[in-house]
PDB file of C-alpha atoms in Angstrom:
ATOM      1  CA  MET H   1     -12.133  28.257  -0.086  1.00  0.00           C
ATOM      2  CA  ILE H   2     -14.833  29.793  -2.015  1.00  0.00           C
ATOM      3  CA  ILE H   3     -12.348  30.545  -4.804  1.00  0.00           C
ATOM      4  CA  LYS H   4     -10.661  27.268  -4.691  1.00  0.00           C
ATOM      5  CA  PHE H   5     -14.336  25.816  -5.289  1.00  0.00           C
ATOM      6  CA  CYS H   6     -15.643  27.490  -7.937  1.00  0.00           C
ATOM      7  CA  SER H   7     -12.238  27.117  -9.955  1.00  0.00           C
ATOM      8  CA  ALA H   8     -12.515  23.496  -9.726  1.00  0.00           C
ATOM      9  CA  GLN H   9     -16.312  23.043  -9.119  1.00  0.00           C
ATOM     10  CA  TYR H  10     -17.826  25.678 -11.971  1.00  0.00           C
ATOM     11  CA  ALA H  11     -20.535  23.727 -13.209  1.00  0.00           C
ATOM     12  CA  ASP H  12     -22.247  23.802  -9.698  1.00  0.00           C
ATOM     13  CA  CYS H  13     -21.012  27.359  -8.948  1.00  0.00           C
ATOM     14  CA  GLN H  14     -24.031  29.704  -8.766  1.00  0.00           C
ATOM     15  CA  LYS H  15     -21.435  32.941  -9.555  1.00  0.00           C
ATOM     16  CA  TYR H  16     -20.298  31.681 -12.273  1.00  0.00           C
ATOM     17  CA  HIS H  17     -23.613  30.779 -13.597  1.00  0.00           C
ATOM     18  CA  GLU H  18     -25.134  34.465 -12.901  1.00  0.00           C
ATOM     19  CA  LEU H  19     -22.110  35.687 -15.162  1.00  0.00           C
ATOM     20  CA  ALA H  20     -21.844  33.508 -18.052  1.00  0.00           C
ATOM     21  CA  ASP H  21     -25.741  34.738 -18.463  1.00  0.00           C
ATOM     22  CA  ARG H  22     -24.534  38.248 -17.836  1.00  0.00           C
ATOM     23  CA  LEU H  23     -21.070  38.144 -20.078  1.00  0.00           C
ATOM     24  CA  GLY H  24     -22.518  35.696 -23.093  1.00  0.00           C
ATOM     25  CA  ASP H  25     -19.801  35.286 -25.303  1.00  0.00           C
ATOM     26  CA  ARG H  26     -17.790  37.476 -23.706  1.00  0.00           C
ATOM     27  CA  LEU H  27     -17.079  35.269 -20.254  1.00  0.00           C
ATOM     28  CA  PRO H  28     -12.951  35.284 -20.270  1.00  0.00           C
ATOM     29  CA  ALA H  29     -10.870  32.785 -21.336  1.00  0.00           C
ATOM     30  CA  ALA H  30      -9.514  32.384 -17.773  1.00  0.00           C
ATOM     31  CA  ALA H  31     -12.677  30.548 -16.657  1.00  0.00           C
ATOM     32  CA  SER H  32     -12.991  27.356 -19.043  1.00  0.00           C
ATOM     33  CA  VAL H  33      -9.001  26.772 -18.210  1.00  0.00           C
ATOM     34  CA  ALA H  34      -9.903  27.581 -14.632  1.00  0.00           C
ATOM     35  CA  ALA H  35     -12.400  24.289 -14.960  1.00  0.00           C
ATOM     36  CA  THR H  36      -9.704  21.946 -15.938  1.00  0.00           C
ATOM     37  CA  TRP H  37      -6.821  23.222 -13.322  1.00  0.00           C
ATOM     38  CA  ILE H  38      -7.490  21.504  -9.163  1.00  0.00           C
ATOM     39  CA  GLU H  39      -5.426  22.431  -7.140  1.00  0.00           C
ATOM     40  CA  PRO H  40      -3.836  19.795  -4.934  1.00  0.00           C
ATOM     41  CA  ALA H  41      -5.049  19.003  -1.377  1.00  0.00           C
ATOM     42  CA  ALA H  42      -2.571  20.684   1.358  1.00  0.00           C
ATOM     43  CA  GLY H  43       0.085  19.215   2.241  1.00  0.00           C
ATOM     44  CA  GLU H  44      -0.076  16.464  -0.784  1.00  0.00           C
ATOM     45  CA  THR H  45       3.142  15.447  -2.493  1.00  0.00           C
ATOM     46  CA  ARG H  46       4.033  13.248  -5.594  1.00  0.00           C
ATOM     47  CA  PRO H  47       4.625   9.556  -4.045  1.00  0.00           C
ATOM     48  CA  SER H  48       8.752   9.127  -4.150  1.00  0.00           C
ATOM     49  CA  HIS H  49       9.683   5.846  -6.265  1.00  0.00           C
ATOM     50  CA  ALA H  50      13.082   5.776  -4.044  1.00  0.00           C
ATOM     51  CA  PRO H  51      12.487   3.200  -0.833  1.00  0.00           C
ATOM     52  CA  ALA H  52      11.133   0.745  -3.932  1.00  0.00           C
ATOM     53  CA  PHE H  53      14.188   1.637  -5.991  1.00  0.00           C
ATOM     54  CA  GLY H  54      16.697   1.360  -2.702  1.00  0.00           C
ATOM     55  CA  LEU H  55      15.103  -1.984  -1.932  1.00  0.00           C
ATOM     56  CA  PHE H  56      15.309  -3.217  -5.059  1.00  0.00           C
ATOM     57  CA  CYS H  57      18.880  -2.438  -5.859  1.00  0.00           C
ATOM     58  CA  PHE H  58      19.623  -4.299  -2.196  1.00  0.00           C
ATOM     59  CA  GLY H  59      17.978  -7.596  -3.623  1.00  0.00           C
ATOM     60  CA  ILE H  60      20.198  -8.032  -6.409  1.00  0.00           C
ATOM     61  CA  ALA H  61      23.715  -6.796  -3.984  1.00  0.00           C
ATOM     62  CA  THR H  62      21.878  -9.004  -1.438  1.00  0.00           C
ATOM     63  CA  ALA H  63      21.373 -12.474  -3.892  1.00  0.00           C
ATOM     64  CA  LEU H  64      24.723 -11.670  -5.650  1.00  0.00           C
ATOM     65  CA  PHE H  65      26.188 -12.031  -2.333  1.00  0.00           C
ATOM     66  CA  ALA H  66      24.721 -15.003  -1.316  1.00  0.00           C
ATOM     67  CA  LEU H  67      24.718 -17.142  -4.437  1.00  0.00           C
ATOM     68  CA  LYS H  68      28.390 -16.332  -4.318  1.00  0.00           C
ATOM     69  CA  GLN H  69      28.699 -18.456  -1.245  1.00  0.00           C
ATOM     70  CA  LEU H  70      26.444 -20.944  -2.435  1.00  0.00           C
ATOM     71  CA  PRO H  71      27.192 -24.287  -4.559  1.00  0.00           C
ATOM     72  CA  VAL H  72      25.846 -22.965  -7.432  1.00  0.00           C
ATOM     73  CA  PRO H  73      27.159 -21.775 -11.458  1.00  0.00           C
ATOM     74  CA  GLN H  74      28.275 -18.453 -10.728  1.00  0.00           C
ATOM     75  CA  PRO H  75      28.723 -15.544 -12.591  1.00  0.00           C
ATOM     76  CA  GLY H  76      32.034 -14.328 -14.046  1.00  0.00           C
ATOM     77  CA  ILE H  77      33.640 -11.728 -11.314  1.00  0.00           C
ATOM     78  CA  HIS H  78      33.685  -9.057 -14.000  1.00  0.00           C
ATOM     79  CA  LEU H  79      29.955  -9.577 -14.421  1.00  0.00           C
ATOM     80  CA  LEU H  80      29.735  -9.819 -10.425  1.00  0.00           C
ATOM     81  CA  SER H  81      31.723  -6.729 -10.074  1.00  0.00           C
ATOM     82  CA  MET H  82      29.968  -4.273 -12.481  1.00  0.00           C
ATOM     83  CA  LEU H  83      26.530  -5.342 -11.107  1.00  0.00           C
ATOM     84  CA  MET H  84      27.669  -5.154  -7.202  1.00  0.00           C
ATOM     85  CA  ILE H  85      28.736  -1.612  -7.883  1.00  0.00           C
ATOM     86  CA  ALA H  86      25.737  -1.008  -9.752  1.00  0.00           C
ATOM     87  CA  ALA H  87      23.377  -2.235  -7.563  1.00  0.00           C
ATOM     88  CA  SER H  88      25.676  -0.221  -4.739  1.00  0.00           C
ATOM     89  CA  LEU H  89      25.569   2.686  -5.963  1.00  0.00           C
ATOM     90  CA  GLY H  90      21.558   2.607  -6.753  1.00  0.00           C
ATOM     91  CA  GLN H  91      21.454   2.021  -2.701  1.00  0.00           C
ATOM     92  CA  ILE H  92      23.278   5.016  -2.177  1.00  0.00           C
ATOM     93  CA  VAL H  93      21.190   7.306  -4.355  1.00  0.00           C
ATOM     94  CA  ALA H  94      17.881   5.991  -2.989  1.00  0.00           C
ATOM     95  CA  GLY H  95      19.899   6.720   0.296  1.00  0.00           C
ATOM     96  CA  LEU H  96      20.661  10.691  -0.109  1.00  0.00           C
ATOM     97  CA  THR H  97      17.080  11.090  -2.096  1.00  0.00           C
ATOM     98  CA  ALA H  98      15.734  10.093   1.318  1.00  0.00           C
ATOM     99  CA  LEU H  99      18.410  12.213   3.406  1.00  0.00           C
ATOM    100  CA  ARG H 100      15.642  15.002   4.372  1.00  0.00           C
ATOM    101  CA  ILE H 101      12.488  13.293   4.381  1.00  0.00           C
ATOM    102  CA  ASN H 102      13.481   9.747   6.065  1.00  0.00           C
ATOM    103  CA  PRO H 103      16.891  10.423   7.790  1.00  0.00           C
ATOM    104  CA  LEU H 104      16.678   6.444   9.063  1.00  0.00           C
ATOM    105  CA  ARG H 105      16.179   5.123   5.630  1.00  0.00           C
ATOM    106  CA  ALA H 106      18.386   7.485   4.183  1.00  0.00           C
ATOM    107  CA  VAL H 107      21.116   5.975   6.683  1.00  0.00           C
ATOM    108  CA  ALA H 108      20.371   2.232   5.813  1.00  0.00           C
ATOM    109  CA  PHE H 109      20.411   2.321   2.064  1.00  0.00           C
ATOM    110  CA  THR H 110      23.466   4.712   2.369  1.00  0.00           C
ATOM    111  CA  GLY H 111      25.302   2.705   4.465  1.00  0.00           C
ATOM    112  CA  PHE H 112      24.646  -0.598   3.229  1.00  0.00           C
ATOM    113  CA  GLY H 113      25.501   0.149  -0.308  1.00  0.00           C
ATOM    114  CA  LEU H 114      28.713   1.828   0.747  1.00  0.00           C
ATOM    115  CA  PHE H 115      29.358  -2.019   2.430  1.00  0.00           C
ATOM    116  CA  TRP H 116      28.464  -3.977  -0.411  1.00  0.00           C
ATOM    117  CA  LEU H 117      31.027  -2.011  -1.798  1.00  0.00           C
ATOM    118  CA  SER H 118      33.949  -3.028   0.455  1.00  0.00           C
ATOM    119  CA  VAL H 119      32.220  -6.454   0.135  1.00  0.00           C
ATOM    120  CA  LEU H 120      33.143  -6.195  -3.226  1.00  0.00           C
ATOM    121  CA  ALA H 121      36.700  -5.191  -2.233  1.00  0.00           C
ATOM    122  CA  VAL H 122      37.756  -6.869   0.604  1.00  0.00           C
ATOM    123  CA  GLU H 123      35.748 -10.361   0.292  1.00  0.00           C
ATOM    124  CA  LEU H 124      35.052 -11.071  -3.619  1.00  0.00           C
ATOM    125  CA  LEU H 125      37.688  -9.379  -5.566  1.00  0.00           C
ATOM    126  CA  PRO H 126      40.977 -11.239  -3.420  1.00  0.00           C
ATOM    127  CA  ALA H 127      38.791 -14.164  -3.186  1.00  0.00           C
ATOM    128  CA  ALA H 128      38.880 -14.077  -7.875  1.00  0.00           C
ATOM    129  CA  GLY H 129      42.878 -13.441  -7.182  1.00  0.00           C
ATOM    130  CA  PHE H 130      42.521  -9.254  -7.064  1.00  0.00           C
ATOM    131  CA  GLY H 131      43.958  -9.158  -3.828  1.00  0.00           C
ATOM    132  CA  LYS H 132      44.986 -10.073  -1.056  1.00  0.00           C
ATOM    133  CA  LEU H 133      41.848 -12.258   1.269  1.00  0.00           C
ATOM    134  CA  PRO H 134      41.760 -11.267   4.965  1.00  0.00           C
ATOM    135  CA  GLY H 135      42.129 -13.832   7.342  1.00  0.00           C
ATOM    136  CA  PRO H 136      39.090 -15.630   8.706  1.00  0.00           C
ATOM    137  CA  LEU H 137      38.856 -13.090  12.081  1.00  0.00           C
ATOM    138  CA  PRO H 138      39.167  -9.647  10.593  1.00  0.00           C
ATOM    139  CA  GLN H 139      35.833 -11.021   7.872  1.00  0.00           C
ATOM    140  CA  GLY H 140      34.143 -12.599  10.730  1.00  0.00           C
ATOM    141  CA  GLY H 141      34.243  -9.200  12.660  1.00  0.00           C
ATOM    142  CA  TYR H 142      33.517  -7.191   9.693  1.00  0.00           C
ATOM    143  CA  PHE H 143      30.459  -8.809   8.968  1.00  0.00           C
ATOM    144  CA  ALA H 144      29.308  -9.126  12.913  1.00  0.00           C
ATOM    145  CA  MET H 145      29.860  -5.430  13.206  1.00  0.00           C
ATOM    146  CA  TRP H 146      27.099  -5.363  10.447  1.00  0.00           C
ATOM    147  CA  GLY H 147      24.860  -8.035  11.333  1.00  0.00           C
ATOM    148  CA  LEU H 148      24.881  -5.895  14.825  1.00  0.00           C
ATOM    149  CA  PHE H 149      24.218  -2.547  12.187  1.00  0.00           C
ATOM    150  CA  GLY H 150      21.083  -4.513  10.440  1.00  0.00           C
ATOM    151  CA  LEU H 151      19.558  -5.558  13.557  1.00  0.00           C
ATOM    152  CA  ILE H 152      19.737  -1.694  14.923  1.00  0.00           C
ATOM    153  CA  LEU H 153      17.729  -0.727  11.603  1.00  0.00           C
ATOM    154  CA  ALA H 154      15.338  -3.636  11.943  1.00  0.00           C
ATOM    155  CA  GLN H 155      14.114  -1.815  15.242  1.00  0.00           C
ATOM    156  CA  GLY H 156      13.293   1.788  13.625  1.00  0.00           C
ATOM    157  CA  ALA H 157       9.558   1.013  13.530  1.00  0.00           C
ATOM    158  CA  ASP H 158       8.660   3.646  13.497  1.00  0.00           C
ATOM    159  CA  SER H 159      10.702   5.451  10.431  1.00  0.00           C
ATOM    160  CA  LEU H 160      11.113   2.230   8.486  1.00  0.00           C
ATOM    161  CA  SER H 161       8.151   0.870   6.453  1.00  0.00           C
ATOM    162  CA  ARG H 162       7.134  -3.144   6.757  1.00  0.00           C
ATOM    163  CA  PRO H 163       9.158  -4.261   3.829  1.00  0.00           C
ATOM    164  CA  CYS H 164      12.182  -2.462   5.032  1.00  0.00           C
ATOM    165  CA  ARG H 165      11.787  -3.806   8.375  1.00  0.00           C
ATOM    166  CA  VAL H 166      11.248  -7.460   6.694  1.00  0.00           C
ATOM    167  CA  VAL H 167      14.798  -6.990   4.931  1.00  0.00           C
ATOM    168  CA  PHE H 168      16.765  -5.652   7.628  1.00  0.00           C
ATOM    169  CA  SER H 169      14.908  -8.136  10.016  1.00  0.00           C
ATOM    170  CA  LEU H 170      16.453 -11.174   7.448  1.00  0.00           C
ATOM    171  CA  LEU H 171      19.759  -9.025   6.740  1.00  0.00           C
ATOM    172  CA  ALA H 172      21.026  -9.643  10.563  1.00  0.00           C
ATOM    173  CA  PRO H 173      21.143 -12.954  11.192  1.00  0.00           C
ATOM    174  CA  PHE H 174      22.402 -13.368   7.775  1.00  0.00           C
ATOM    175  CA  LEU H 175      25.607 -11.575   8.586  1.00  0.00           C
ATOM    176  CA  LEU H 176      25.443 -12.976  11.987  1.00  0.00           C
ATOM    177  CA  LEU H 177      25.622 -16.260  11.028  1.00  0.00           C
ATOM    178  CA  LEU H 178      28.172 -15.784   8.155  1.00  0.00           C
ATOM    179  CA  ALA H 179      30.257 -14.439  10.517  1.00  0.00           C
ATOM    180  CA  LEU H 180      30.186 -17.066  12.764  1.00  0.00           C
ATOM    181  CA  ALA H 181      30.379 -19.304   9.539  1.00  0.00           C
ATOM    182  CA  HIS H 182      34.129 -17.779   9.190  1.00  0.00           C
ATOM    183  CA  PHE H 183      35.093 -17.384  12.881  1.00  0.00           C
ATOM    184  CA  THR H 184      34.286 -21.671  12.740  1.00  0.00           C
ATOM    185  CA  GLY H 185      35.127 -22.080   9.289  1.00  0.00           C
ATOM    186  CA  SER H 186      31.797 -24.429   9.258  1.00  0.00           C
ATOM    187  CA  ILE H 187      30.857 -24.892   5.619  1.00  0.00           C
ATOM    188  CA  ALA H 188      27.736 -26.218   6.233  1.00  0.00           C
ATOM    189  CA  LEU H 189      26.729 -23.114   8.662  1.00  0.00           C
ATOM    190  CA  GLN H 190      27.939 -21.041   5.950  1.00  0.00           C
ATOM    191  CA  HIS H 191      25.675 -22.347   2.526  1.00  0.00           C
ATOM    192  CA  THR H 192      23.140 -22.086   5.853  1.00  0.00           C
ATOM    193  CA  ALA H 193      23.727 -18.027   6.285  1.00  0.00           C
ATOM    194  CA  ALA H 194      23.665 -17.855   1.973  1.00  0.00           C
ATOM    195  CA  THR H 195      20.651 -20.135   2.053  1.00  0.00           C
ATOM    196  CA  LEU H 196      18.830 -17.134   4.686  1.00  0.00           C
ATOM    197  CA  GLY H 197      20.567 -13.743   2.755  1.00  0.00           C
ATOM    198  CA  PHE H 198      19.042 -15.039  -0.341  1.00  0.00           C
ATOM    199  CA  THR H 199      15.935 -15.290   1.161  1.00  0.00           C
ATOM    200  CA  CYS H 200      16.230 -12.120   2.567  1.00  0.00           C
ATOM    201  CA  SER H 201      17.062 -10.822  -1.121  1.00  0.00           C
ATOM    202  CA  LEU H 202      13.334 -11.654  -2.176  1.00  0.00           C
ATOM    203  CA  PRO H 203      11.344  -9.225  -0.240  1.00  0.00           C
ATOM    204  CA  GLY H 204      13.444  -6.495  -2.058  1.00  0.00           C
ATOM    205  CA  LEU H 205      13.212  -7.645  -5.742  1.00  0.00           C
ATOM    206  CA  TYR H 206       9.481  -8.006  -5.097  1.00  0.00           C
ATOM    207  CA  PHE H 207       8.580  -4.827  -4.222  1.00  0.00           C
ATOM    208  CA  GLY H 208      10.956  -3.597  -6.773  1.00  0.00           C
ATOM    209  CA  LEU H 209       9.551  -5.706  -9.476  1.00  0.00           C
ATOM    210  CA  ARG H 210       5.932  -4.524  -8.640  1.00  0.00           C
ATOM    211  CA  GLU H 211       6.868  -0.805  -8.442  1.00  0.00           C
ATOM    212  CA  GLY H 212       8.485  -0.949 -11.644  1.00  0.00           C
ATOM    213  CA  TRP H 213       5.379  -2.768 -13.201  1.00  0.00           C
ATOM    214  CA  SER H 214       3.085  -0.658 -11.830  1.00  0.00           C
ATOM    215  CA  GLU H 215       5.044   2.317 -13.728  1.00  0.00           C
ATOM    216  CA  LEU H 216       4.952   0.858 -16.450  1.00  0.00           C
ATOM    217  CA  LEU H 217       1.390  -0.207 -16.836  1.00  0.00           C
ATOM    218  CA  GLY H 218       0.975   3.742 -15.899  1.00  0.00           C
ATOM    219  CA  LEU H 219       2.762   4.338 -18.974  1.00  0.00           C
ATOM    220  CA  LEU H 220       0.721   2.076 -21.074  1.00  0.00           C
ATOM    221  CA  THR H 221      -2.271   3.466 -19.493  1.00  0.00           C
ATOM    222  CA  PRO H 222      -1.962   6.718 -18.534  1.00  0.00           C
ATOM    223  CA  GLY H 223      -6.073   7.429 -18.188  1.00  0.00           C
ATOM    224  CA  ARG H 224      -6.147   4.764 -14.834  1.00  0.00           C
ATOM    225  CA  SER H 225      -4.174   4.332 -11.596  1.00  0.00           C
ATOM    226  CA  HIS H 226      -2.269   1.250 -11.425  1.00  0.00           C
ATOM    227  CA  HIS H 227      -0.080   2.112  -8.080  1.00  0.00           C
ATOM    228  CA  PRO H 228      -0.506  -0.328  -5.298  1.00  0.00           C
ATOM    229  CA  GLN H 229       0.224   1.263  -2.111  1.00  0.00           C
ATOM    230  CA  ARG H 230       3.742   2.195  -2.152  1.00  0.00           C
ATOM    231  CA  VAL H 231       6.421   1.067  -0.123  1.00  0.00           C
ATOM    232  CA  ARG H 232       7.197   4.488   2.482  1.00  0.00           C
TER     233      ARG H 232
END
């Protein structure tokens, strides 16, 4: 404790001043180096950007898929495929990064990253003419299964942050409503589910953009801290 205190706050250390008076110019160079070194507190770790990045990629994938269900101008299938693949891989990377830190978050990001890849292969590409589109019952059952999975993840109050719980709490009714729309063939229900899905994407996009903006400010003004409370 004394060594840590004297190395970090040498100006207040009596022994340091005694040695400085005794040695004069022969004061070891390590003393001046120690003045600039402060040992981090025990247990302190560098905050991870993976949760915000994973939520941002999740928001992109969800927004793209939700907009695909609405009667609005659509991007080309090639651009949509590239964006969906990039967002899905981003979620998978964020999930693998969190594997040892937060297993539930790792399951959530990795699972839904694979889910968006499967949606691209099962629904979006066949709807554009690349492959055969499954029937309404298999599609509805698939979305219902993942909606229940999202509902289970939303209950992880102790392992997921509030933004993650909000996102998965909105995702579950989005997928369940979409499943019901496939079962009934209701266009109005499909549009309602898509609107809810787009709303679900907004928290992820917001927290991801906020984190990126904070990092940009930190690079431009390195002497100041611009980090808000991080998504854990």
